[in-house]
Coordinates of N, CA and C in Angstrom, one line a residue:
M1 N 2.1 -13.0 -0.9 CA 1.3 -13.0 -2.1 C 1.0 -14.4 -2.6
A2 N 1.6 -15.4 -1.9 CA 1.3 -16.8 -2.2 C -0.1 -17.1 -1.9
G3 N -0.8 -16.3 -1.1 CA -2.1 -16.6 -0.7 C -3.1 -16.5 -1.9
L4 N -2.6 -15.9 -3.0 CA -3.5 -15.8 -4.2 C -3.8 -17.2 -4.7
G5 N -2.9 -18.1 -4.6 CA -3.2 -19.4 -5.1 C -3.1 -20.6 -4.1
L6 N -2.5 -20.3 -3.0 CA -2.2 -21.4 -2.0 C -3.0 -21.1 -0.7
T7 N -4.3 -21.5 -0.7 CA -5.1 -21.5 0.5 C -5.7 -22.9 0.6
P8 N -5.8 -23.3 1.9 CA -6.4 -24.7 2.1 C -7.8 -24.9 1.5
Y9 N -8.6 -23.8 1.5 CA -10.0 -23.9 1.0 C -10.2 -22.6 0.2
D10 N -11.3 -22.6 -0.6 CA -11.7 -21.4 -1.3 C -12.1 -20.4 -0.3
P11 N -11.5 -19.2 -0.2 CA -11.8 -18.2 0.8 C -13.2 -17.6 0.6
Y12 N -13.8 -17.8 -0.5 CA -15.2 -17.3 -0.7 C -16.3 -18.3 -0.7
A13 N -15.9 -19.6 -0.5 CA -16.9 -20.6 -0.5 C -17.5 -20.8 0.9
Q14 N -18.9 -20.7 0.9 CA -19.6 -20.9 2.2 C -19.9 -22.4 2.4
A15 N -18.8 -23.2 2.5 CA -18.9 -24.6 2.4 C -19.0 -25.3 3.8
F16 N -18.9 -24.5 4.8 CA -18.9 -25.0 6.2 C -19.9 -24.3 7.1
F17 N -21.0 -24.1 6.5 CA -22.0 -23.3 7.3 C -22.4 -24.0 8.6
E18 N -22.4 -25.3 8.6 CA -22.8 -26.0 9.8 C -21.8 -25.9 10.9
L19 N -20.5 -25.4 10.5 CA -19.5 -25.2 11.5 C -19.2 -23.7 11.8
R20 N -20.1 -22.9 11.4 CA -19.9 -21.4 11.5 C -19.7 -21.0 12.9
L21 N -18.7 -20.1 13.1 CA -18.3 -19.6 14.4 C -17.7 -20.6 15.3
S22 N -17.2 -21.7 14.7 CA -16.5 -22.7 15.4 C -15.1 -22.3 15.6
G23 N -14.4 -22.9 16.7 CA -13.1 -22.5 17.0 C -12.1 -23.3 16.1
P24 N -10.8 -23.0 16.4 CA -9.7 -23.7 15.6 C -9.8 -25.2 15.7
S25 N -9.4 -25.9 14.6 CA -9.3 -27.3 14.6 C -8.2 -27.7 13.6
W26 N -7.9 -29.0 13.4 CA -7.0 -29.5 12.5 C -7.4 -29.1 11.0
Q27 N -8.7 -29.2 10.8 CA -9.2 -28.9 9.4 C -9.3 -27.4 9.2
H28 N -9.6 -26.6 10.2 CA -9.7 -25.1 10.1 C -8.9 -24.5 11.2
W29 N -7.7 -24.1 10.8 CA -6.7 -23.6 11.7 C -7.1 -22.4 12.5
L30 N -7.9 -21.5 11.9 CA -8.4 -20.3 12.6 C -9.9 -20.4 12.8
G31 N -10.5 -21.5 12.6 CA -11.9 -21.7 12.8 C -12.7 -21.3 11.5
V32 N -14.0 -21.2 11.7 CA -14.9 -20.9 10.6 C -15.7 -19.6 10.9
D33 N -15.8 -18.7 10.0 CA -16.5 -17.4 10.3 C -18.0 -17.6 10.2
R34 N -18.8 -16.5 10.4 CA -20.2 -16.5 10.5 C -20.9 -16.9 9.2
L35 N -20.2 -16.8 8.1 CA -20.7 -17.2 6.8 C -20.3 -18.6 6.4
G36 N -19.7 -19.4 7.3 CA -19.3 -20.7 6.9 C -18.0 -20.8 6.0
Q37 N -17.2 -19.8 6.1 CA -16.0 -19.8 5.3 C -14.7 -20.1 6.2
D38 N -13.8 -20.8 5.6 CA -12.6 -21.1 6.4 C -11.8 -19.8 6.7
Y39 N -11.6 -19.5 7.9 CA -11.1 -18.2 8.3 C -9.6 -18.0 8.0
F40 N -8.8 -19.1 8.1 CA -7.4 -19.0 7.7 C -7.3 -18.7 6.3
S41 N -8.1 -19.3 5.4 CA -8.0 -19.0 4.0 C -8.4 -17.6 3.7
R42 N -9.4 -17.1 4.4 CA -9.8 -15.7 4.3 C -8.7 -14.7 4.7
V43 N -8.1 -15.0 5.8 CA -7.0 -14.1 6.3 C -5.8 -14.1 5.4
W44 N -5.4 -15.3 5.0 CA -4.3 -15.5 4.1 C -4.5 -14.8 2.8
R45 N -5.6 -15.0 2.2 CA -5.9 -14.3 0.9 C -6.0 -12.8 1.1
G46 N -6.6 -12.4 2.3 CA -6.8 -11.0 2.5 C -5.4 -10.3 2.7
A47 N -4.4 -11.0 3.3 CA -3.1 -10.4 3.4 C -2.5 -10.2 2.0
S48 N -2.7 -11.2 1.2 CA -2.1 -11.2 -0.2 C -2.7 -10.0 -1.0
N49 N -4.1 -9.9 -0.9 CA -4.7 -8.8 -1.6 C -4.2 -7.4 -1.1
S50 N -4.1 -7.3 0.3 CA -3.6 -6.0 0.8 C -2.2 -5.7 0.3
L51 N -1.3 -6.7 0.3 CA 0.0 -6.5 -0.2 C 0.1 -6.1 -1.7
I52 N -0.7 -6.8 -2.5 CA -0.6 -6.5 -3.9 C -1.2 -5.1 -4.3
F53 N -2.3 -4.8 -3.7 CA -2.9 -3.5 -4.1 C -2.2 -2.3 -3.4
A54 N -1.6 -2.5 -2.2 CA -0.8 -1.5 -1.6 C 0.5 -1.3 -2.4
L55 N 1.1 -2.4 -2.9 CA 2.3 -2.3 -3.7 C 2.0 -1.6 -5.0
A56 N 0.9 -1.9 -5.6 CA 0.5 -1.2 -6.9 C 0.3 0.3 -6.6
G57 N -0.4 0.6 -5.5 CA -0.6 2.0 -5.2 C 0.6 2.7 -4.8
S58 N 1.5 2.1 -4.1 CA 2.8 2.8 -3.7 C 3.7 3.1 -4.9
L59 N 3.8 2.1 -5.8 CA 4.6 2.2 -7.0 C 4.0 3.3 -7.9
S60 N 2.7 3.3 -8.0 CA 2.1 4.3 -8.8 C 2.3 5.7 -8.2
S61 N 2.2 5.8 -6.9 CA 2.5 7.1 -6.3 C 3.9 7.6 -6.6
L62 N 4.9 6.7 -6.4 CA 6.3 7.1 -6.7 C 6.5 7.5 -8.2
T63 N 5.8 6.7 -9.1 CA 6.0 7.0 -10.5 C 5.4 8.4 -10.8
L64 N 4.2 8.7 -10.3 CA 3.5 10.0 -10.6 C 4.3 11.1 -9.9
A65 N 4.8 10.8 -8.7 CA 5.6 11.9 -8.0 C 6.9 12.2 -8.8
A66 N 7.6 11.1 -9.3 CA 8.8 11.3 -10.1 C 8.5 12.2 -11.4
G67 N 7.4 11.8 -12.0 CA 7.0 12.6 -13.2 C 6.7 14.1 -12.8
L68 N 6.0 14.3 -11.7 CA 5.7 15.6 -11.3 C 7.0 16.4 -10.9
L69 N 8.0 15.7 -10.4 CA 9.3 16.3 -10.0 C 10.0 16.7 -11.3
V70 N 10.0 15.9 -12.3 CA 10.6 16.3 -13.6 C 9.9 17.5 -14.2
L71 N 8.6 17.5 -14.1 CA 7.9 18.7 -14.6 C 8.2 19.9 -13.8
E72 N 8.4 19.8 -12.5 CA 8.7 20.9 -11.6 C 10.1 21.4 -11.9
R73 N 11.1 20.5 -12.2 CA 12.5 20.9 -12.4 C 12.7 21.4 -13.8
R74 N 12.0 20.9 -14.8 CA 12.3 21.2 -16.2 C 11.2 21.8 -16.9
G75 N 10.1 22.1 -16.3 CA 8.9 22.6 -17.0 C 8.8 24.1 -17.1
G76 N 9.8 24.8 -16.5 CA 9.7 26.3 -16.5 C 9.1 26.8 -15.2
P77 N 9.2 28.1 -14.9 CA 8.7 28.6 -13.7 C 7.2 28.5 -13.4
L78 N 6.4 28.6 -14.5 CA 5.0 28.5 -14.3 C 4.5 27.1 -14.0
L79 N 5.1 26.1 -14.7 CA 4.7 24.7 -14.4 C 5.3 24.3 -13.0
A80 N 6.5 24.8 -12.7 CA 7.0 24.5 -11.4 C 6.2 25.0 -10.2
K81 N 5.7 26.2 -10.4 CA 4.8 26.8 -9.4 C 3.5 26.1 -9.3
A82 N 3.0 25.7 -10.4 CA 1.7 24.9 -10.4 C 1.9 23.6 -9.8
A83 N 3.0 22.9 -10.0 CA 3.2 21.6 -9.4 C 3.3 21.7 -7.9
R84 N 4.1 22.7 -7.4 CA 4.2 22.9 -5.9 C 2.9 23.3 -5.3
A85 N 2.1 24.1 -6.0 CA 0.8 24.4 -5.5 C -0.2 23.2 -5.4
W86 N -0.1 22.4 -6.4 CA -0.9 21.2 -6.4 C -0.5 20.2 -5.3
V87 N 0.8 20.1 -5.0 CA 1.3 19.2 -4.0 C 0.8 19.8 -2.6
A88 N 0.9 21.1 -2.4 CA 0.5 21.7 -1.2 C -1.0 21.5 -0.9
F89 N -1.8 21.6 -2.0 CA -3.2 21.3 -1.8 C -3.5 19.9 -1.5
G90 N -2.7 19.0 -2.2 CA -2.9 17.5 -2.0 C -2.5 17.1 -0.6
I91 N -1.6 17.7 0.0 CA -1.2 17.3 1.4 C -2.3 17.5 2.3
A92 N -3.2 18.4 2.1 CA -4.3 18.7 3.0 C -5.5 17.7 2.7
L93 N -5.5 16.9 1.7 CA -6.6 16.0 1.4 C -6.2 14.6 1.9
P94 N -7.0 14.1 2.9 CA -6.7 12.7 3.3 C -7.2 11.7 2.3
A95 N -6.6 10.5 2.3 CA -6.9 9.5 1.4 C -8.4 9.1 1.5
I96 N -8.9 9.2 2.7 CA -10.3 8.8 2.9 C -11.2 9.7 2.0
F97 N -10.9 11.0 2.0 CA -11.7 12.0 1.2 C -11.6 11.7 -0.2
I98 N -10.3 11.4 -0.7 CA -10.1 11.1 -2.1 C -10.8 9.8 -2.4
G99 N -10.8 8.8 -1.5 CA -11.5 7.6 -1.8 C -13.0 7.8 -1.9
L100 N -13.6 8.6 -1.1 CA -15.0 8.9 -1.1 C -15.4 9.7 -2.4
L101 N -14.5 10.6 -2.8 CA -14.7 11.3 -4.0 C -14.7 10.4 -5.2
I102 N -13.7 9.5 -5.3 CA -13.6 8.6 -6.4 C -14.8 7.7 -6.4
A103 N -15.2 7.2 -5.3 CA -16.4 6.3 -5.2 C -17.7 7.0 -5.7
T104 N -17.7 8.3 -5.6 CA -18.9 9.0 -6.1 C -19.0 9.0 -7.6
F105 N -17.8 9.0 -8.3 CA -17.9 9.0 -9.8 C -17.5 7.7 -10.4
M106 N -17.0 6.7 -9.6 CA -16.6 5.5 -10.2 C -17.3 4.3 -9.4
E107 N -17.4 3.2 -10.1 CA -17.9 2.1 -9.4 C -16.9 1.6 -8.3
R108 N -17.5 1.3 -7.1 CA -16.6 0.8 -6.0 C -16.0 -0.5 -6.4
S109 N -14.6 -0.5 -6.3 CA -13.9 -1.7 -6.7 C -12.5 -1.6 -6.2
A110 N -11.7 -2.7 -6.3 CA -10.3 -2.7 -5.9 C -9.5 -1.7 -6.7
G111 N -9.9 -1.6 -8.0 CA -9.1 -0.6 -8.9 C -9.4 0.8 -8.5
A112 N -10.6 1.1 -8.1 CA -10.9 2.5 -7.6 C -10.1 2.8 -6.3
L113 N -10.0 1.8 -5.4 CA -9.3 2.0 -4.2 C -7.8 2.2 -4.5
T114 N -7.3 1.5 -5.4 CA -5.8 1.6 -5.8 C -5.6 3.0 -6.4
L115 N -6.5 3.5 -7.2 CA -6.4 4.8 -7.7 C -6.4 5.9 -6.6
A116 N -7.3 5.7 -5.6 CA -7.4 6.6 -4.5 C -6.1 6.7 -3.7
I117 N -5.5 5.5 -3.3 CA -4.3 5.5 -2.5 C -3.1 6.0 -3.3
S118 N -3.1 5.7 -4.7 CA -2.1 6.2 -5.5 C -2.0 7.7 -5.5
L119 N -3.2 8.4 -5.7 CA -3.3 9.8 -5.8 C -3.0 10.4 -4.4
A120 N -3.4 9.8 -3.3 CA -3.2 10.3 -2.0 C -1.7 10.3 -1.6
G121 N -1.0 9.3 -2.2 CA 0.4 9.2 -1.8 C 1.4 10.1 -2.6
V122 N 0.9 10.7 -3.7 CA 1.7 11.5 -4.5 C 2.3 12.7 -3.8
P123 N 1.6 13.6 -3.1 CA 2.2 14.7 -2.5 C 3.3 14.4 -1.5
F124 N 3.1 13.4 -0.7 CA 4.1 13.0 0.3 C 5.3 12.4 -0.5
A125 N 5.1 11.6 -1.5 CA 6.2 11.0 -2.2 C 7.0 12.1 -3.0
F126 N 6.3 13.1 -3.5 CA 6.9 14.2 -4.2 C 7.8 15.0 -3.3
R127 N 7.4 15.3 -2.1 CA 8.2 16.1 -1.2 C 9.5 15.3 -0.8
Q128 N 9.3 14.0 -0.6 CA 10.5 13.2 -0.2 C 11.5 13.1 -1.3
L129 N 10.9 12.9 -2.5 CA 11.8 12.8 -3.7 C 12.5 14.1 -4.0
R130 N 11.8 15.2 -3.8 CA 12.4 16.5 -4.1 C 13.5 16.8 -3.2
V131 N 13.3 16.6 -1.9 CA 14.4 16.8 -0.9 C 15.6 15.9 -1.2
L132 N 15.3 14.7 -1.5 CA 16.4 13.7 -1.9 C 17.2 14.2 -3.1
W133 N 16.5 14.6 -4.1 CA 17.1 15.0 -5.4 C 18.0 16.2 -5.2
M134 N 17.5 17.2 -4.4 CA 18.2 18.4 -4.2 C 19.5 18.1 -3.4
E135 N 19.4 17.2 -2.4 CA 20.6 16.9 -1.6 C 21.6 16.2 -2.5
L136 N 21.2 15.2 -3.3 CA 22.2 14.5 -4.2 C 22.8 15.4 -5.2
T137 N 22.0 16.2 -5.9 CA 22.6 17.0 -7.0 C 23.5 18.1 -6.5
G138 N 23.4 18.4 -5.2 CA 24.2 19.4 -4.6 C 25.4 18.8 -3.9
A139 N 25.6 17.5 -3.9 CA 26.7 16.9 -3.2 C 28.0 17.1 -3.9
A140 N 29.1 17.1 -3.1 CA 30.4 17.4 -3.7 C 30.9 16.4 -4.8
Y141 N 30.5 15.1 -4.6 CA 31.0 14.1 -5.6 C 30.2 14.3 -6.9
V142 N 29.0 14.9 -6.9 CA 28.3 15.2 -8.2 C 29.0 16.4 -8.8
E143 N 29.4 17.4 -8.1 CA 30.1 18.6 -8.6 C 31.4 18.1 -9.2
A144 N 32.1 17.2 -8.5 CA 33.4 16.7 -9.0 C 33.2 16.0 -10.4
S145 N 32.1 15.2 -10.5 CA 31.8 14.5 -11.7 C 31.5 15.4 -12.9
R146 N 30.8 16.5 -12.6 CA 30.6 17.5 -13.6 C 31.9 18.2 -14.0
A147 N 32.7 18.4 -13.0 CA 34.0 19.2 -13.3 C 34.9 18.4 -14.2
I148 N 34.9 17.1 -14.2 CA 35.8 16.3 -15.0 C 35.1 16.0 -16.4
G149 N 33.9 16.6 -16.6 CA 33.3 16.5 -17.9 C 32.3 15.4 -18.1
G150 N 31.8 14.8 -17.1 CA 30.8 13.7 -17.2 C 29.5 14.2 -17.8
G151 N 29.0 13.5 -18.8 CA 27.7 13.8 -19.4 C 26.6 13.5 -18.5
S152 N 25.4 13.9 -18.9 CA 24.2 13.7 -18.1 C 23.9 12.3 -17.8
W153 N 24.0 11.4 -18.8 CA 23.7 10.0 -18.6 C 24.8 9.3 -17.7
H154 N 26.1 9.7 -17.9 CA 27.1 9.2 -17.1 C 27.0 9.6 -15.7
L155 N 26.6 10.9 -15.5 CA 26.4 11.4 -14.2 C 25.3 10.7 -13.4
F156 N 24.2 10.4 -14.1 CA 23.1 9.8 -13.5 C 23.4 8.3 -13.2
R157 N 24.0 7.6 -14.2 CA 24.2 6.2 -14.1 C 25.2 5.8 -13.1
F158 N 26.3 6.5 -13.1 CA 27.5 6.1 -12.2 C 27.7 7.0 -11.0
T159 N 27.0 8.1 -10.9 CA 27.2 9.0 -9.7 C 26.0 9.1 -8.9
L160 N 24.8 9.4 -9.6 CA 23.6 9.6 -8.8 C 22.9 8.3 -8.5
W161 N 22.8 7.4 -9.4 CA 21.9 6.2 -9.2 C 22.4 5.3 -8.1
P162 N 23.7 5.0 -8.0 CA 24.2 4.2 -6.8 C 23.8 4.8 -5.5
N163 N 23.8 6.1 -5.4 CA 23.5 6.7 -4.1 C 22.0 7.0 -4.0
L164 N 21.3 7.0 -5.1 CA 19.9 7.3 -5.1 C 19.1 6.1 -4.7
L165 N 19.5 4.9 -5.3 CA 18.7 3.7 -5.1 C 18.4 3.3 -3.6
P166 N 19.4 3.2 -2.7 CA 19.0 2.9 -1.4 C 18.1 3.8 -0.7
Q167 N 18.3 5.1 -0.9 CA 17.4 6.1 -0.3 C 16.0 6.1 -1.0
L168 N 15.9 5.7 -2.3 CA 14.7 5.6 -2.9 C 13.8 4.5 -2.4
V169 N 14.5 3.4 -2.0 CA 13.9 2.2 -1.4 C 13.3 2.6 0.0
E170 N 14.0 3.4 0.7 CA 13.6 3.9 2.0 C 12.3 4.7 1.9
I171 N 12.3 5.6 0.8 CA 11.1 6.4 0.6 C 9.9 5.5 0.2
W172 N 10.2 4.5 -0.7 CA 9.1 3.6 -1.1 C 8.6 2.9 0.2
K173 N 9.4 2.5 1.1 CA 8.9 1.8 2.3 C 7.9 2.7 3.1
L174 N 8.2 3.9 3.2 CA 7.2 4.8 3.8 C 5.9 5.0 3.0
V175 N 6.1 5.1 1.7 CA 4.9 5.3 0.9 C 4.1 4.0 0.9
F176 N 4.7 2.8 0.9 CA 4.0 1.5 0.9 C 3.3 1.4 2.2
A177 N 3.9 1.7 3.4 CA 3.2 1.6 4.7 C 2.0 2.5 4.7
Y178 N 2.2 3.7 4.2 CA 1.0 4.7 4.1 C -0.1 4.1 3.2
A179 N 0.3 3.5 2.1 CA -0.7 3.0 1.1 C -1.4 1.8 1.8
L180 N -0.7 0.9 2.5 CA -1.3 -0.3 3.1 C -2.3 0.2 4.2
L181 N -2.0 1.1 5.0 CA -2.9 1.6 6.0 C -4.1 2.3 5.4
E182 N -3.9 3.1 4.4 CA -5.0 3.8 3.8 C -5.9 2.8 3.1
L183 N -5.4 1.8 2.4 CA -6.2 0.8 1.8 C -7.1 0.1 2.8
S184 N -6.5 -0.4 3.9 CA -7.3 -1.1 4.9 C -8.3 -0.1 5.5
A185 N -8.0 1.1 5.7 CA -9.0 2.1 6.2 C -10.2 2.3 5.3
L186 N -9.9 2.4 4.0 CA -10.9 2.5 3.0 C -11.8 1.3 2.9
T187 N -11.2 0.1 2.9 CA -12.1 -1.1 2.9 C -12.8 -1.3 4.2
Y188 N -12.2 -0.8 5.3 CA -12.9 -0.9 6.6 C -14.2 -0.1 6.6
L189 N -14.1 1.0 5.8 CA -15.3 1.9 5.7 C -16.3 1.4 4.7
G190 N -16.0 0.3 4.0 CA -17.0 -0.3 3.1 C -16.9 0.2 1.7
L191 N -15.7 0.7 1.3 CA -15.6 1.3 0.0 C -15.0 0.3 -1.1
A192 N -14.9 -1.0 -0.6 CA -14.4 -2.0 -1.6 C -15.4 -2.4 -2.6
G193 N -16.6 -2.1 -2.4 CA -17.7 -2.6 -3.4 C -18.2 -3.9 -2.9
D194 N -17.4 -5.0 -3.0 CA -17.9 -6.3 -2.5 C -17.6 -6.4 -1.0
P195 N -18.7 -6.5 -0.2 CA -18.5 -6.6 1.2 C -17.8 -7.9 1.7
N196 N -17.8 -8.9 0.8 CA -17.1 -10.2 1.2 C -15.7 -10.3 0.6
W197 N -15.2 -9.2 0.0 CA -13.8 -9.3 -0.5 C -12.8 -9.5 0.6
A198 N -12.0 -10.5 0.3 CA -10.9 -10.9 1.3 C -9.8 -9.8 1.3
E199 N -9.9 -8.9 2.3 CA -8.8 -7.9 2.5 C -8.8 -7.6 3.9
L200 N -7.7 -7.2 4.5 CA -7.6 -7.1 5.9 C -8.5 -6.1 6.5
G201 N -8.7 -5.0 5.9 CA -9.6 -4.0 6.4 C -11.1 -4.5 6.4
T202 N -11.4 -5.2 5.3 CA -12.8 -5.7 5.2 C -13.0 -6.8 6.3
L203 N -12.0 -7.6 6.5 CA -12.1 -8.7 7.5 C -12.2 -8.1 8.9
M204 N -11.5 -7.0 9.2 CA -11.7 -6.3 10.5 C -13.1 -5.7 10.7
R205 N -13.6 -5.2 9.6 CA -14.9 -4.6 9.6 C -16.0 -5.6 9.9
E206 N -15.9 -6.8 9.3 CA -16.8 -7.9 9.5 C -16.6 -8.5 10.9
G207 N -15.4 -8.6 11.3 CA -15.1 -9.1 12.6 C -15.5 -8.2 13.8
Q208 N -15.6 -6.9 13.5 CA -16.1 -6.0 14.6 C -17.5 -6.4 15.0
K209 N -18.3 -6.9 14.2 CA -19.7 -7.3 14.5 C -19.7 -8.4 15.6
L210 N -18.6 -9.1 15.7 CA -18.5 -10.2 16.7 C -17.5 -9.9 17.8
L211 N -17.1 -8.7 17.9 CA -16.0 -8.3 18.8 C -16.3 -8.8 20.2
L212 N -17.5 -8.6 20.7 CA -17.8 -8.9 22.1 C -18.0 -10.4 22.3
N213 N -18.3 -11.1 21.3 CA -18.5 -12.6 21.4 C -17.3 -13.4 21.0
D214 N -16.5 -13.0 20.1 CA -15.3 -13.7 19.6 C -14.4 -12.7 19.0
A215 N -13.4 -12.3 19.8 CA -12.5 -11.2 19.3 C -11.5 -11.7 18.3
R216 N -11.3 -13.0 18.1 CA -10.3 -13.5 17.2 C -10.6 -13.1 15.8
F217 N -11.8 -12.8 15.4 CA -12.1 -12.4 14.1 C -11.7 -11.0 13.7
V218 N -11.3 -10.2 14.8 CA -10.7 -8.9 14.6 C -9.2 -9.0 14.9
L219 N -8.9 -9.9 15.8 CA -7.5 -10.0 16.3 C -6.5 -10.5 15.2
W220 N -6.9 -11.5 14.5 CA -6.0 -12.1 13.5 C -5.7 -11.2 12.3
P221 N -6.7 -10.6 11.7 CA -6.4 -9.6 10.6 C -5.6 -8.4 11.1
G222 N -5.9 -8.0 12.3 CA -5.2 -6.8 12.9 C -3.8 -7.1 13.2
L223 N -3.5 -8.3 13.7 CA -2.1 -8.7 14.0 C -1.3 -8.9 12.7
L224 N -2.0 -9.5 11.7 CA -1.3 -9.7 10.4 C -1.0 -8.3 9.7
L225 N -1.9 -7.4 9.8 CA -1.6 -6.0 9.3 C -0.4 -5.4 9.9
C226 N -0.3 -5.6 11.3 CA 0.8 -5.1 12.0 C 2.1 -5.8 11.6
A227 N 2.0 -7.1 11.3 CA 3.2 -7.9 10.9 C 3.6 -7.4 9.5
L228 N 2.7 -7.2 8.6 CA 3.1 -6.7 7.3 C 3.8 -5.4 7.4
L229 N 3.3 -4.5 8.2 CA 4.0 -3.2 8.3 C 5.4 -3.4 8.9
G230 N 5.5 -4.3 9.9 CA 6.8 -4.5 10.5 C 7.8 -5.2 9.5
M231 N 7.3 -6.0 8.6 CA 8.2 -6.7 7.7 C 8.7 -5.7 6.6
V232 N 8.1 -4.6 6.4 CA 8.6 -3.6 5.4 C 9.9 -3.1 5.9
R233 N 10.2 -3.1 7.2 CA 11.4 -2.6 7.7 C 12.6 -3.5 7.3
L234 N 12.3 -4.8 7.0 CA 13.3 -5.7 6.7 C 13.9 -5.6 5.2
V235 N 13.2 -4.8 4.4 CA 13.6 -4.6 3.0 C 14.9 -3.7 3.0
R236 N 15.9 -4.2 2.4 CA 17.2 -3.5 2.3 C 17.8 -3.6 0.9
V237 N 18.4 -2.5 0.5 CA 19.2 -2.5 -0.7 C 20.6 -2.0 -0.4
E238 N 21.6 -2.8 -0.6 CA 22.9 -2.5 -0.3 C 23.6 -1.7 -1.5

């Protein structure tokens, strides 16, 4: 995320047009793209944008899924059935379709993409949270806590939460990886609105035009996307 403020050059400034498509140098570590923009700055800012919007989308998905789970568990039989039916329907809708649908009614923007990946991740997050909650609430140590008279808050704070948090982080990692891939896929299809927006999917889309002449304009954002997905595995909560 440091790429939001720490780039060697303005990633949107076409200040090096005379050096366009030049190779790496001391001044331009990854060269200059076809629009005269420093490519290292573009890729660095693109990775930051991908991380931030995928993080926002994944956290929104988990929040909405948790709210839907509360509705399903405490809203009565009718609402519970409606929630499960909505989730079953949502599983069948890919994020690309949701993105196209939102783009039809909203102006194409990073916010619209975040909304698309947030909604697309809710069914998957809901199912994972539901299974986790049912496993935890049926565990022997939870039954023991109830048997000794523990209240609802005490039960959640001291019995459920310490066991819930590490597994919740594991679910978030899956939802985040899903959101990151879907965000890059949607921007690759040109749904970002601004075709010059620095984001890894947009950079790969632009680099594809030069694939046969200079593959590095696809290679670098692709490798960085893989690296970000790999780094998610390093997140741990003890």
